[in-house]
Structures are given as C-alpha cells and as structure tokens.
Short mmCIF file of C-alpha atoms in Angstrom, two decimals:
data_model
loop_
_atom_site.label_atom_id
_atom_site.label_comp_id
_atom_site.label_asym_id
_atom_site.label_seq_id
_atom_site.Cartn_x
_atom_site.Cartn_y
_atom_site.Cartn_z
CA UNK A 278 -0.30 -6.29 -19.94
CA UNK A 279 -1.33 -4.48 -16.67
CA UNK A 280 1.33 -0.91 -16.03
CA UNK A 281 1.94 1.67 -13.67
CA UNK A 282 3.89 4.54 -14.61
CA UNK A 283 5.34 7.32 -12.34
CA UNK A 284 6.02 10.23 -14.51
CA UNK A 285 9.67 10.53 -13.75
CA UNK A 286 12.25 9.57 -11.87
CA UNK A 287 13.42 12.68 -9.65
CA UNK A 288 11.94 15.47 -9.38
CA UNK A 289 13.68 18.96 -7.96
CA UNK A 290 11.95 21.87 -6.65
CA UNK A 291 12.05 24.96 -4.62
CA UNK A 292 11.23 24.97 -1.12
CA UNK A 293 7.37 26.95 -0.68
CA UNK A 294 6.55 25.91 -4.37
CA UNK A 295 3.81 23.12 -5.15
CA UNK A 296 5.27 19.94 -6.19
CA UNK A 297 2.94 17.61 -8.81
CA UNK A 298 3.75 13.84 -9.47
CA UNK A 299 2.12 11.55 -11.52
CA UNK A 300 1.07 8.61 -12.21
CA UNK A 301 -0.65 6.56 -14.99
CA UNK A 302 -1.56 3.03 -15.79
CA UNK A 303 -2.85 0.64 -18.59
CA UNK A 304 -5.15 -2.46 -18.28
CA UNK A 305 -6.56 -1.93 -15.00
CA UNK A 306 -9.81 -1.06 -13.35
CA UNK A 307 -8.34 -0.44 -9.86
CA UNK A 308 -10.77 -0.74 -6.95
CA UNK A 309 -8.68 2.06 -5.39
CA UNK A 310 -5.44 4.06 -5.65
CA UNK A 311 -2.77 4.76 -2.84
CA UNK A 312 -0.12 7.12 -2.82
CA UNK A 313 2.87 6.24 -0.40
CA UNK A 314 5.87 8.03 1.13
CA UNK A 315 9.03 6.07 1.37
CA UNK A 316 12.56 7.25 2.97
CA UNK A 317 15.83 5.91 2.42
CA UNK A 318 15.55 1.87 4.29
CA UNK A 319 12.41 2.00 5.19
CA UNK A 320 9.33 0.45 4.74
CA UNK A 321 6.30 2.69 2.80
CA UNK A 322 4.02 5.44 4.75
CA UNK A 323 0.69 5.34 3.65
CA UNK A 324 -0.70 8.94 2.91
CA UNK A 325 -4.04 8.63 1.35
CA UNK A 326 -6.29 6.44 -0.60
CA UNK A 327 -8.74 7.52 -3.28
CA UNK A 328 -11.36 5.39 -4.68
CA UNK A 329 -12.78 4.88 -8.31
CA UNK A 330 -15.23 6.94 -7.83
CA UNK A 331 -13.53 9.75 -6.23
CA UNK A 332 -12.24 12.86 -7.73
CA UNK A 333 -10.18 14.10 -5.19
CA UNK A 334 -9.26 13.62 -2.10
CA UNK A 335 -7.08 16.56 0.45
CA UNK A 336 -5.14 15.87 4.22
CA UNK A 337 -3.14 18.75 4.99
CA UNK A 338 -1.10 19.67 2.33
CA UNK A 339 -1.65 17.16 0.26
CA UNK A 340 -3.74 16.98 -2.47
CA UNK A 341 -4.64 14.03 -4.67
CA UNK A 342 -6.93 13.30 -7.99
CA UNK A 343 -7.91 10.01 -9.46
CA UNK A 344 -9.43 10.37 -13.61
CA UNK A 345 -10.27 6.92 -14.40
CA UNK A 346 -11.16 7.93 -17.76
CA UNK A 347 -7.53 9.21 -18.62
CA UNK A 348 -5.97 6.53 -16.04
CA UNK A 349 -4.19 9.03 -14.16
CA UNK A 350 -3.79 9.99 -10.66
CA UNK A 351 -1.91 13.43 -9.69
CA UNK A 352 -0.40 13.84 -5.96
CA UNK A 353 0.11 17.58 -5.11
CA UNK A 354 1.96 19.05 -2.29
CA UNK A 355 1.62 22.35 -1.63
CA UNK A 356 3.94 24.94 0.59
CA UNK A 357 6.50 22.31 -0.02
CA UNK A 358 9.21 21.87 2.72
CA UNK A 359 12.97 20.03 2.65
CA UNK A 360 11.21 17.68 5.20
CA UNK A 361 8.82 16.55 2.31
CA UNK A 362 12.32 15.24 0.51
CA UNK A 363 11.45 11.25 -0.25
CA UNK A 364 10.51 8.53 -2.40
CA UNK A 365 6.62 8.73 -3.23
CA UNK A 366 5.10 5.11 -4.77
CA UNK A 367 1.58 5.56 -6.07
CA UNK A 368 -0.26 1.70 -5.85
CA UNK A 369 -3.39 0.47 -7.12
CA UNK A 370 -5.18 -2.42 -4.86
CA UNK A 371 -6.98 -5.28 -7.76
CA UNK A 372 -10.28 -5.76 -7.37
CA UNK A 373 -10.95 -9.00 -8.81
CA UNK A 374 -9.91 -12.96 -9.19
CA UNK A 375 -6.73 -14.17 -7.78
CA UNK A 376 -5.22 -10.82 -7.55
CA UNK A 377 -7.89 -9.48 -5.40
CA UNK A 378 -6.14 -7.12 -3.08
CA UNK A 379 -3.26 -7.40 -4.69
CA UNK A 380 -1.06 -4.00 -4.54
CA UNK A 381 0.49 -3.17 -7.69
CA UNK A 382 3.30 -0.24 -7.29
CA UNK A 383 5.24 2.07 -9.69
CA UNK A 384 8.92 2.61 -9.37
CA UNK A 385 8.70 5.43 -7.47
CA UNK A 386 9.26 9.50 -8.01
CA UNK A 387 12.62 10.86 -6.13
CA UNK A 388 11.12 14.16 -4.78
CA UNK A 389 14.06 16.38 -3.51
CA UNK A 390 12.52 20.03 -1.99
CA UNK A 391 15.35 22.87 -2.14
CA UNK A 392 16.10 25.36 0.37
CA UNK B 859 4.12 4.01 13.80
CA UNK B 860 2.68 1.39 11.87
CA UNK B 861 2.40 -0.79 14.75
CA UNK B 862 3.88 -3.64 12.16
CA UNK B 863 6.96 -5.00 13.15
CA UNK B 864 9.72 -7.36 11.25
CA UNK B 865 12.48 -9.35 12.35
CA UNK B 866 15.05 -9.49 11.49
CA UNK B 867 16.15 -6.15 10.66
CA UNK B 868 19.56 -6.75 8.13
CA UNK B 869 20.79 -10.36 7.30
CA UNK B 870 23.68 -12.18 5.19
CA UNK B 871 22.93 -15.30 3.69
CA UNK B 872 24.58 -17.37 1.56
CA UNK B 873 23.65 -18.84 -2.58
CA UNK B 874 21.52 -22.16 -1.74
CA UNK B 875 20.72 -21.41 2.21
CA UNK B 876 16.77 -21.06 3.36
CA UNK B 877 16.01 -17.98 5.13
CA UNK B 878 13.20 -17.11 7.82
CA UNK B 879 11.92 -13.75 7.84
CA UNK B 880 9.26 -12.40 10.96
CA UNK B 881 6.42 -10.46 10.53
CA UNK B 882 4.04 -8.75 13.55
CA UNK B 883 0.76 -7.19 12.46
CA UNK B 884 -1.30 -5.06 13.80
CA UNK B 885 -3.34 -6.21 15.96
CA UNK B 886 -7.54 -6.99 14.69
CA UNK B 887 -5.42 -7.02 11.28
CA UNK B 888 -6.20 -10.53 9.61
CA UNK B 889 -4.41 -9.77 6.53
CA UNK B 890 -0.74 -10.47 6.02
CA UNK B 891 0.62 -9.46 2.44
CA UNK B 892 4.98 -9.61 1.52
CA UNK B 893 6.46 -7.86 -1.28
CA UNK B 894 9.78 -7.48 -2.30
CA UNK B 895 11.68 -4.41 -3.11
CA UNK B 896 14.92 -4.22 -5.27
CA UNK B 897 16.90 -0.97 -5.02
CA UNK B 898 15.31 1.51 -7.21
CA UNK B 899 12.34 -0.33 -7.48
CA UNK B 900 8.70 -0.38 -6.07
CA UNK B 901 7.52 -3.32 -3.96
CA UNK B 902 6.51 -6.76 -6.18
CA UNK B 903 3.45 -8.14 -4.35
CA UNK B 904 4.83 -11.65 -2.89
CA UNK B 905 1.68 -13.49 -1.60
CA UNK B 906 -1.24 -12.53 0.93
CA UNK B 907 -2.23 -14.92 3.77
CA UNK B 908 -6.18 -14.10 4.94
CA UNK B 909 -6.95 -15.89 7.91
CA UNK B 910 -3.38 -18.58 7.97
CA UNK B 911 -4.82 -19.09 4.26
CA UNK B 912 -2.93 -18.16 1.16
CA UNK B 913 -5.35 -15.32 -0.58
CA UNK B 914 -3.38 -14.77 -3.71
CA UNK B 915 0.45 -14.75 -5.27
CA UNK B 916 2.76 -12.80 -7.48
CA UNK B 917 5.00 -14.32 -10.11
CA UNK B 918 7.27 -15.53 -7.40
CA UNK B 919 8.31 -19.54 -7.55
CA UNK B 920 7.23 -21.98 -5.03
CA UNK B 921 10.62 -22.21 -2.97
CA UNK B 922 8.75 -18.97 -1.27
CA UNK B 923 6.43 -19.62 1.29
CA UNK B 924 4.69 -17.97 4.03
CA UNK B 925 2.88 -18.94 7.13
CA UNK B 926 0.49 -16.74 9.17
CA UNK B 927 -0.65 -17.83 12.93
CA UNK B 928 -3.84 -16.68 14.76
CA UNK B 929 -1.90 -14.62 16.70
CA UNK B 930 -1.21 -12.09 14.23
CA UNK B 931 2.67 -13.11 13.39
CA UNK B 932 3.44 -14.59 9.83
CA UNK B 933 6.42 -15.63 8.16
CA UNK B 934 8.12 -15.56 4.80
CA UNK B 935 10.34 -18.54 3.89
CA UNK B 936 12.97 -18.54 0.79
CA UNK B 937 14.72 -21.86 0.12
CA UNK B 938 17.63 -22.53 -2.01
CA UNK B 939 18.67 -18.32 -1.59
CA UNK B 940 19.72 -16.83 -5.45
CA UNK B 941 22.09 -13.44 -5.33
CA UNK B 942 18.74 -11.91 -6.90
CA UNK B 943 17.14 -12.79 -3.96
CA UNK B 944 18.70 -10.22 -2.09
CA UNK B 945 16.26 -6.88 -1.68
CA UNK B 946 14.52 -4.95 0.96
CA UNK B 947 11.59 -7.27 2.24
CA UNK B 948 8.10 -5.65 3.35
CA UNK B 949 5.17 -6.99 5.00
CA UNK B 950 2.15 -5.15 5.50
CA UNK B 951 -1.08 -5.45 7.13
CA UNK B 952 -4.75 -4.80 6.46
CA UNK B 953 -8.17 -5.70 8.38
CA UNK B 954 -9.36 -7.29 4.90
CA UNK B 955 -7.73 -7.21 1.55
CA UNK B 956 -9.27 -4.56 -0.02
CA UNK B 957 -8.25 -2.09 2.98
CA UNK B 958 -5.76 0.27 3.29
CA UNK B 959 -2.21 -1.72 3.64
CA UNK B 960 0.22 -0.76 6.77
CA UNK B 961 4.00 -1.31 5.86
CA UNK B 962 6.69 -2.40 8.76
CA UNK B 963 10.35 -1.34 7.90
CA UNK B 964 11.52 -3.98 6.15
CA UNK B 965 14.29 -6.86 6.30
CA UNK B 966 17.11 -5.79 4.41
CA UNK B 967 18.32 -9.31 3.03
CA UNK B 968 21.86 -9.84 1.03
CA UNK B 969 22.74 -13.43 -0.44
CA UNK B 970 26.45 -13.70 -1.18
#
C-alpha cells in the first residue's frame, strides 16, 4: 500500500544551525512533491513544490531535494530562527486514475528552533 | 494570505446532526479539494470538485458530500455527525488539479 513517512516526530535545534527533515514514501510515482508549513489552528502554508524530475529546488532559506530513486525528499532550513518554530507536512500530488490530484500528506515533523 | 476563506470558523455539533461547512476560493481557481485533519495528524484528502463536478474521493463514506458553484464557493456536507467526525477541516484551492494547492484556515468542528 501507498506511504509517506516524515522522519520523526519533533525535532529540536539551536537557533543559527541548519535544520534537515525528511521524508520518504513507498508505492508511489508522485507527479510532484510539496513541502508545507503549518502553525498551531491553522490551515497549511505552501512553501515550495518540486517536481519528478527536479533535484532541487531553493527560496530563501529554504532548501529542498527530491531522489525518486531512493523515494526521499529532504527540506533544509538554513540560519534557522525561533520564528521558523512549526509543523512542516511534506505531500505528494497523484498523477494518475481516480486519485489524480489527489494530495497525500505525512503526519507532520514538530520543528521547535532554540534561542 | 491565501485569499481562501472558510466559514465557519469553530462549531459544536451534536452525534447524528448534518453539518454545513463554507468554502471561498480564490478567485480564476476552478478546483475545490477538502481534507480532514485529526490532531496530530496530516490532512486525509476528502474529495475534489473540478468545475461543480466531483474529480476524485478519499476513503470517506457517502454521508459526505460537497457542492461547488460557478462562483467560486463550495461546500462540504456531513450527515448523521460521529464523535470521530470531529477534526480541523481544510479546503484548498488550485487553478487545475495538478497545481499547487492553497489552504484556508480551517473549520475547527467538535461533535459531542
């Protein structure tokens, strides 16, 4: 069966350092990948969107990387900042039959930047 | 800003009662998708309306429903309301369905 998997749960770093969150999935050939910001009652931010046959794609500080050969997709944020503290979703958008545009989510990766 | 917009914001229903959520899209955005988010969770895609057509559905049972009107509103409807039921609901909007989605904050719905 199709599966998204964000590396872990929470994640805690120090404020300036480079945070790294991951996620992989099974059973899929996404037409694309999204990563997501979410805060506390709110509905998601969309950040950016990388496509199959992108590597990588930067805004600002953040960084991401799409291998479809090892399923992955790493989301960097460097010169991290307290503001940065959230809930990030990565998503992949189905290409094909019924679910075509379908997003598909993980559970999420509790970033929480230190002072 | 999104530019999406639901209504209501919060809402207490109770087991068995129907429930009418609001959705405003951006607009030149013809696509309407709902998920639903449980605490702790990631959004479960709900349905997608292209066009006031259904494009596709989750593993959600029939007593949801949605609507979407030409002018860029939809609606999700949930009959005969289960505790379960109750979770953050999200609509977002897209020009087409393989485009980047826009999520509006959410109704935050609890079924008592």
């Amino acid at each position: 069966s199709q599966k998204i998997e964000q590396n872990s749960e929470a994640l805690n770093i120090q404020e300036g350092k480079t945070a790294t969150l991951t996620c992989n999935y099974t059973n899929y050939s996404p037409a694309y990948l999204q990563w997501y910001r979410q805060d506390p009652g709110r509905g998601p931010v969309f950040l950016l969107l990388i496509r199959e046959n992108e590597k990588e794609k930067r805004k600002e500080r953040l960084k991401v990387t799409f291998d479809t050969t090892l399923k992955q997709s790493l989301f960097h944020i460097t010169a991290s900042q307290p503001a940065d503290s959230a809930t990030y979703l990565c998503a992949l958008a189905d290409a094909g039959g019924t679910s075509y545009g379908k997003l598909t989510f993980g559970q999420g990766t509790i970033l929480t930047v230190h002072p | 800003e999104t530019g999406v917009t639901q209504s209501p914001t919060h809402l207490i229903k109770t087991r068995g009662q129907q429930v009418t959520l609001r959705c405003s899209s951006q607009s030149g955005h013809n696509t309407v998708s709902w998920y639903q988010q449980a605490l702790g969770q990631g959004p479960q895609f709900i349905f997608q309306y292209y066009r006031e057509e259904e494009n596709g559905r989750g593993n959600f049972p029939p007593r949801f429903s949605g609507l979407q009107f030409p002018n860029y509103s939809s609606e999700l409807n949930v009959n005969a309301l289960e505790l379960d039921d109750s979770a953050l609901y999200l609509c977002a909007s897209s020009r087409t369905s393989l485009e980047t989605q826009y999520f509006g904050p959410g109704t935050r719905l609890l079924v008592l």
